[in-house]
GROMACS .gro file of C-alpha atoms in nm:
model
  254
    1MET     CA    1   5.510  -5.036   8.002
    2GLY     CA    2   5.715  -4.761   8.162
    3ALA     CA    3   5.912  -4.994   8.390
    4LEU     CA    4   6.093  -5.324   8.347
    5SER     CA    5   6.158  -5.596   8.605
    6TRP     CA    6   6.525  -5.605   8.699
    7PRO     CA    7   6.673  -5.769   9.010
    8TYR     CA    8   6.939  -5.583   9.205
    9TRP     CA    9   7.139  -5.613   9.525
   10ILE     CA   10   7.105  -5.378   9.820
   11VAL     CA   11   7.442  -5.361   9.990
   12LYS     CA   12   7.481  -5.216  10.337
   13ARG     CA   13   7.783  -5.218  10.564
   14ASP     CA   14   7.669  -5.534  10.738
   15SER     CA   15   7.434  -5.703  10.489
   16VAL     CA   16   7.361  -5.791  10.125
   17GLU     CA   17   7.007  -5.846  10.001
   18GLN     CA   18   6.884  -5.938   9.652
   19VAL     CA   19   6.560  -5.766   9.552
   20ASP     CA   20   6.323  -5.842   9.264
   21GLY     CA   21   6.291  -5.477   9.168
   22GLY     CA   22   6.246  -5.271   8.856
   23VAL     CA   23   6.404  -4.998   8.645
   24ILE     CA   24   6.269  -4.727   8.420
   25ALA     CA   25   6.232  -4.832   8.055
   26GLU     CA   26   6.403  -4.630   7.781
   27SER     CA   27   6.352  -4.655   7.406
   28THR     CA   28   6.439  -4.478   7.083
   29LEU     CA   29   6.167  -4.290   6.896
   30SER     CA   30   6.206  -4.164   6.539
   31ILE     CA   31   5.967  -3.888   6.432
   32TYR     CA   32   5.881  -3.832   6.066
   33VAL     CA   33   5.682  -3.542   5.922
   34ASN     CA   34   5.528  -3.584   5.576
   35GLY     CA   35   5.759  -3.881   5.526
   36GLN     CA   36   6.076  -3.685   5.612
   37SER     CA   37   6.291  -3.748   5.918
   38LEU     CA   38   6.259  -3.478   6.183
   39ALA     CA   39   6.427  -3.618   6.495
   40THR     CA   40   6.525  -3.928   6.686
   41VAL     CA   41   6.496  -3.903   7.063
   42LEU     CA   42   6.558  -4.126   7.362
   43CYS     CA   43   6.240  -4.138   7.568
   44SER     CA   44   6.007  -4.344   7.781
   45PRO     CA   45   5.804  -4.590   7.569
   46PHE     CA   46   5.459  -4.437   7.617
   47ASP     CA   47   5.270  -4.124   7.506
   48GLN     CA   48   5.484  -4.117   7.190
   49GLU     CA   49   5.219  -3.938   6.983
   50ALA     CA   50   5.192  -3.667   7.247
   51LEU     CA   51   5.570  -3.635   7.251
   52ALA     CA   52   5.580  -3.596   6.872
   53LEU     CA   53   5.301  -3.338   6.870
   54GLY     CA   54   5.457  -3.138   7.151
   55LEU     CA   55   5.797  -3.140   6.983
   56LEU     CA   56   5.644  -3.018   6.657
   57PHE     CA   57   5.465  -2.738   6.841
   58ASN     CA   58   5.764  -2.634   7.048
   59GLU     CA   59   5.984  -2.634   6.737
   60GLY     CA   60   5.736  -2.401   6.562
   61ILE     CA   61   5.640  -2.657   6.297
   62ILE     CA   62   5.271  -2.663   6.391
   63ARG     CA   63   5.058  -2.400   6.563
   64SER     CA   64   4.762  -2.616   6.658
   65TYR     CA   65   4.625  -2.968   6.632
   66ALA     CA   66   4.428  -2.851   6.329
   67ASP     CA   67   4.756  -2.845   6.132
   68VAL     CA   68   4.781  -3.225   6.167
   69GLY     CA   69   4.603  -3.447   5.919
   70LEU     CA   70   4.715  -3.784   6.057
   71ILE     CA   71   4.942  -3.913   6.332
   72LYS     CA   72   5.025  -4.281   6.364
   73SER     CA   73   5.276  -4.504   6.548
   74ASN     CA   74   5.421  -4.824   6.414
   75GLU     CA   75   5.345  -5.158   6.581
   76HIS     CA   76   5.650  -5.146   6.807
   77ARG     CA   77   5.595  -4.777   6.890
   78THR     CA   78   5.946  -4.684   6.782
   79VAL     CA   79   5.835  -4.459   6.495
   80VAL     CA   80   5.569  -4.187   6.482
   81ASP     CA   81   5.457  -4.059   6.142
   82VAL     CA   82   5.290  -3.718   6.135
   83TRP     CA   83   5.121  -3.600   5.817
   84LEU     CA   84   5.037  -3.231   5.797
   85HIS     CA   85   4.759  -3.073   5.593
   86THR     CA   86   5.021  -2.864   5.414
   87PRO     CA   87   5.249  -3.061   5.179
   88ASP     CA   88   5.536  -2.810   5.174
   89PHE     CA   89   5.710  -2.915   5.498
   90GLU     CA   90   6.085  -2.867   5.497
   91PRO     CA   91   6.291  -3.018   5.781
   92PRO     CA   92   6.485  -2.763   5.986
   93GLN     CA   93   6.836  -2.697   5.859
   94ARG     CA   94   6.978  -2.742   6.208
   95VAL     CA   95   6.979  -3.064   6.405
   96ILE     CA   96   6.712  -3.067   6.675
   97ILE     CA   97   6.890  -3.096   7.008
   98THR     CA   98   6.690  -3.224   7.304
   99THR     CA   99   6.947  -3.201   7.584
  100GLY     CA  100   6.897  -2.844   7.703
  101CYS     CA  101   7.107  -2.645   7.455
  102SER     CA  102   6.835  -2.435   7.286
  103GLY     CA  103   6.897  -2.610   6.956
  104GLY     CA  104   7.217  -2.418   6.891
  105ILE     CA  105   7.045  -2.078   6.885
  106THR     CA  106   7.236  -1.803   7.068
  107LEU     CA  107   7.092  -1.606   7.359
  108GLN     CA  108   7.096  -1.285   7.154
  109GLU     CA  109   6.906  -1.451   6.867
  110LEU     CA  110   6.643  -1.582   7.107
  111THR     CA  111   6.582  -1.255   7.289
  112VAL     CA  112   6.563  -1.058   6.964
  113SER     CA  113   6.342  -1.308   6.779
  114TYR     CA  114   6.102  -1.380   7.066
  115PRO     CA  115   5.923  -1.082   7.226
  116PRO     CA  116   5.843  -1.078   7.599
  117LEU     CA  117   5.517  -1.237   7.709
  118GLU     CA  118   5.244  -0.979   7.752
  119THR     CA  119   5.031  -1.107   8.038
  120ASP     CA  120   4.878  -0.989   8.365
  121PHE     CA  121   4.900  -1.340   8.512
  122ARG     CA  122   4.943  -1.334   8.890
  123THR     CA  123   4.917  -1.596   9.161
  124SER     CA  124   5.050  -1.661   9.511
  125THR     CA  125   5.325  -1.858   9.680
  126ASP     CA  126   5.058  -2.071   9.849
  127VAL     CA  127   4.941  -2.182   9.503
  128VAL     CA  128   5.298  -2.277   9.412
  129PHE     CA  129   5.327  -2.497   9.721
  130ASN     CA  130   4.989  -2.661   9.647
  131ARG     CA  131   5.073  -2.733   9.284
  132MET     CA  132   5.414  -2.875   9.381
  133HIS     CA  133   5.226  -3.120   9.602
  134ASP     CA  134   5.017  -3.210   9.295
  135LEU     CA  135   5.337  -3.270   9.096
  136GLN     CA  136   5.461  -3.514   9.359
  137THR     CA  137   5.125  -3.693   9.357
  138ALA     CA  138   5.136  -3.722   8.975
  139ALA     CA  139   5.479  -3.888   8.980
  140GLU     CA  140   5.337  -4.242   8.979
  141LEU     CA  141   5.613  -4.407   8.776
  142TYR     CA  142   5.880  -4.224   8.974
  143HIS     CA  143   5.741  -4.365   9.298
  144GLN     CA  144   5.758  -4.715   9.148
  145VAL     CA  145   6.113  -4.725   9.011
  146ARG     CA  146   6.265  -4.373   9.029
  147GLY     CA  147   6.484  -4.256   8.739
  148VAL     CA  148   6.209  -4.060   8.560
  149HIS     CA  149   6.108  -3.693   8.537
  150THR     CA  150   5.759  -3.557   8.593
  151ALA     CA  151   5.602  -3.242   8.448
  152LEU     CA  152   5.268  -3.085   8.533
  153LEU     CA  153   5.053  -2.826   8.358
  154ALA     CA  154   4.832  -2.643   8.607
  155ASP     CA  155   4.630  -2.331   8.667
  156ARG     CA  156   4.573  -2.145   8.992
  157ASP     CA  157   4.302  -2.385   9.104
  158GLN     CA  158   4.404  -2.733   8.998
  159PRO     CA  159   4.640  -2.962   8.806
  160LEU     CA  160   4.540  -3.010   8.442
  161ILE     CA  161   4.779  -3.254   8.270
  162SER     CA  162   5.078  -3.456   8.387
  163ALA     CA  163   5.349  -3.641   8.197
  164GLU     CA  164   5.647  -3.858   8.286
  165ASP     CA  165   5.956  -3.939   8.082
  166VAL     CA  166   6.324  -4.025   8.125
  167GLY     CA  167   6.398  -3.684   7.970
  168ARG     CA  168   6.279  -3.369   8.145
  169HIS     CA  169   6.237  -3.189   7.810
  170ASN     CA  170   6.042  -3.483   7.671
  171ALA     CA  171   5.805  -3.459   7.966
  172VAL     CA  172   5.733  -3.094   7.881
  173ASP     CA  173   5.682  -3.182   7.512
  174LYS     CA  174   5.440  -3.454   7.619
  175LEU     CA  175   5.246  -3.195   7.823
  176MET     CA  176   5.208  -2.979   7.514
  177GLY     CA  177   5.112  -3.275   7.299
  178LYS     CA  178   4.847  -3.387   7.547
  179ALA     CA  179   4.713  -3.031   7.564
  180LEU     CA  180   4.678  -3.030   7.183
  181GLN     CA  181   4.508  -3.369   7.186
  182GLN     CA  182   4.263  -3.266   7.460
  183GLY     CA  183   4.200  -2.912   7.340
  184ILE     CA  184   4.338  -2.754   7.659
  185SER     CA  185   4.491  -2.408   7.631
  186THR     CA  186   4.834  -2.357   7.785
  187HIS     CA  187   4.811  -1.976   7.786
  188ASP     CA  188   4.863  -1.813   8.126
  189ARG     CA  189   4.911  -2.145   8.299
  190MET     CA  190   5.211  -2.276   8.492
  191ILE     CA  191   5.453  -2.563   8.437
  192LEU     CA  192   5.603  -2.758   8.725
  193THR     CA  193   5.893  -2.993   8.667
  194SER     CA  194   6.101  -3.230   8.874
  195GLY     CA  195   6.413  -3.149   8.671
  196ARG     CA  196   6.656  -2.866   8.619
  197ILE     CA  197   6.520  -2.561   8.435
  198SER     CA  198   6.741  -2.515   8.129
  199SER     CA  199   6.726  -2.250   7.857
  200GLU     CA  200   6.549  -2.500   7.631
  201MET     CA  201   6.285  -2.554   7.899
  202VAL     CA  202   6.223  -2.179   7.916
  203SER     CA  203   6.204  -2.161   7.534
  204LYS     CA  204   5.937  -2.433   7.532
  205ALA     CA  205   5.742  -2.251   7.804
  206TRP     CA  206   5.759  -1.929   7.598
  207ARG     CA  207   5.610  -2.105   7.295
  208MET     CA  208   5.335  -2.241   7.519
  209TYR     CA  209   5.275  -1.885   7.650
  210ILE     CA  210   5.341  -1.994   8.006
  211PRO     CA  211   5.471  -1.715   8.232
  212LEU     CA  212   5.555  -1.927   8.539
  213VAL     CA  213   5.799  -2.220   8.548
  214ILE     CA  214   5.854  -2.401   8.877
  215SER     CA  215   6.101  -2.673   8.975
  216ARG     CA  216   6.211  -2.872   9.276
  217THR     CA  217   6.569  -2.808   9.167
  218ALA     CA  218   6.781  -2.536   9.004
  219PRO     CA  219   6.766  -2.320   8.693
  220THR     CA  220   7.068  -2.248   8.474
  221SER     CA  221   7.210  -1.900   8.421
  222LYS     CA  222   7.103  -1.891   8.055
  223ALA     CA  223   6.751  -1.994   8.152
  224LEU     CA  224   6.733  -1.701   8.394
  225GLU     CA  225   6.866  -1.454   8.136
  226LEU     CA  226   6.598  -1.563   7.890
  227ALA     CA  227   6.322  -1.561   8.151
  228ASP     CA  228   6.421  -1.215   8.269
  229ALA     CA  229   6.413  -1.080   7.912
  230TRP     CA  230   6.083  -1.254   7.832
  231GLN     CA  231   5.912  -1.141   8.155
  232MET     CA  232   5.873  -1.496   8.283
  233THR     CA  233   5.893  -1.600   8.647
  234ILE     CA  234   6.130  -1.880   8.745
  235VAL     CA  235   6.091  -2.053   9.081
  236GLY     CA  236   6.332  -2.319   9.201
  237TYR     CA  237   6.405  -2.534   9.504
  238VAL     CA  238   6.042  -2.554   9.610
  239ARG     CA  239   6.047  -2.744   9.935
  240GLN     CA  240   5.809  -2.766  10.227
  241GLY     CA  241   5.779  -2.407  10.343
  242SER     CA  242   6.043  -2.246  10.119
  243MET     CA  243   6.123  -2.157   9.757
  244ARG     CA  244   6.359  -1.939   9.554
  245ILE     CA  245   6.214  -1.685   9.311
  246TYR     CA  246   6.480  -1.593   9.055
  247THR     CA  247   6.302  -1.362   8.808
  248HIS     CA  248   5.998  -1.132   8.812
  249PRO     CA  249   5.891  -1.194   9.173
  250GLU     CA  250   5.607  -0.945   9.133
  251ARG     CA  251   5.406  -1.226   8.975
  252LEU     CA  252   5.396  -1.404   9.313
  253ILE     CA  253   5.473  -1.139   9.575
  254PRO     CA  254   5.237  -0.838   9.612
   0.00000   0.00000   0.00000
């Protein structure tokens, strides 16, 4: 379901070989709330209900799964309808942007509107290395065809939920949606991602009350400014035996 068969040619300097391989599948998903259009996103064609729930949570439209009366996909899984218990839903005035731009909200507006996380959460660099190994293990679709991002929700002791999607932000939304569906708290947990840490990624982590965001690759400058103001720890370039801690290192280093 997440991959499609697609032949391709491997070309080397001295040879050409045709391979019966595969590629990552991508589809369009339209999300409706109380019959009104909320967003249309490009995503992987699975876990669409989790994606819709996570997006609603991370956009501040719902606070818990108890706010949802019914969620249902159409036959082709290209539309998810979410019906809330409250009938007075109004779509956001702004367009929901899912490409890492914080939905058009300025840095100043974010830091003023969202207070810093108040948490005593601490862990160790050894835990970061162990959970990054768990992220790599969870990347099943990536190991099959590449071209897909993986996200992992974990605590100090173990991985809790994983998600894969062509979009790194979608993968994080799917994590939140799965947590809502399974009744798993995200507070004082950590997120690991295979993709770049953008300001939107940090904003989603703030809503999930997650103080530690970890990636195999780089954060953006705006992401670090937000994380620094919100007392969140950003770790990037986690490789075998090394990592870069960009903000609030006291959470990992005694």
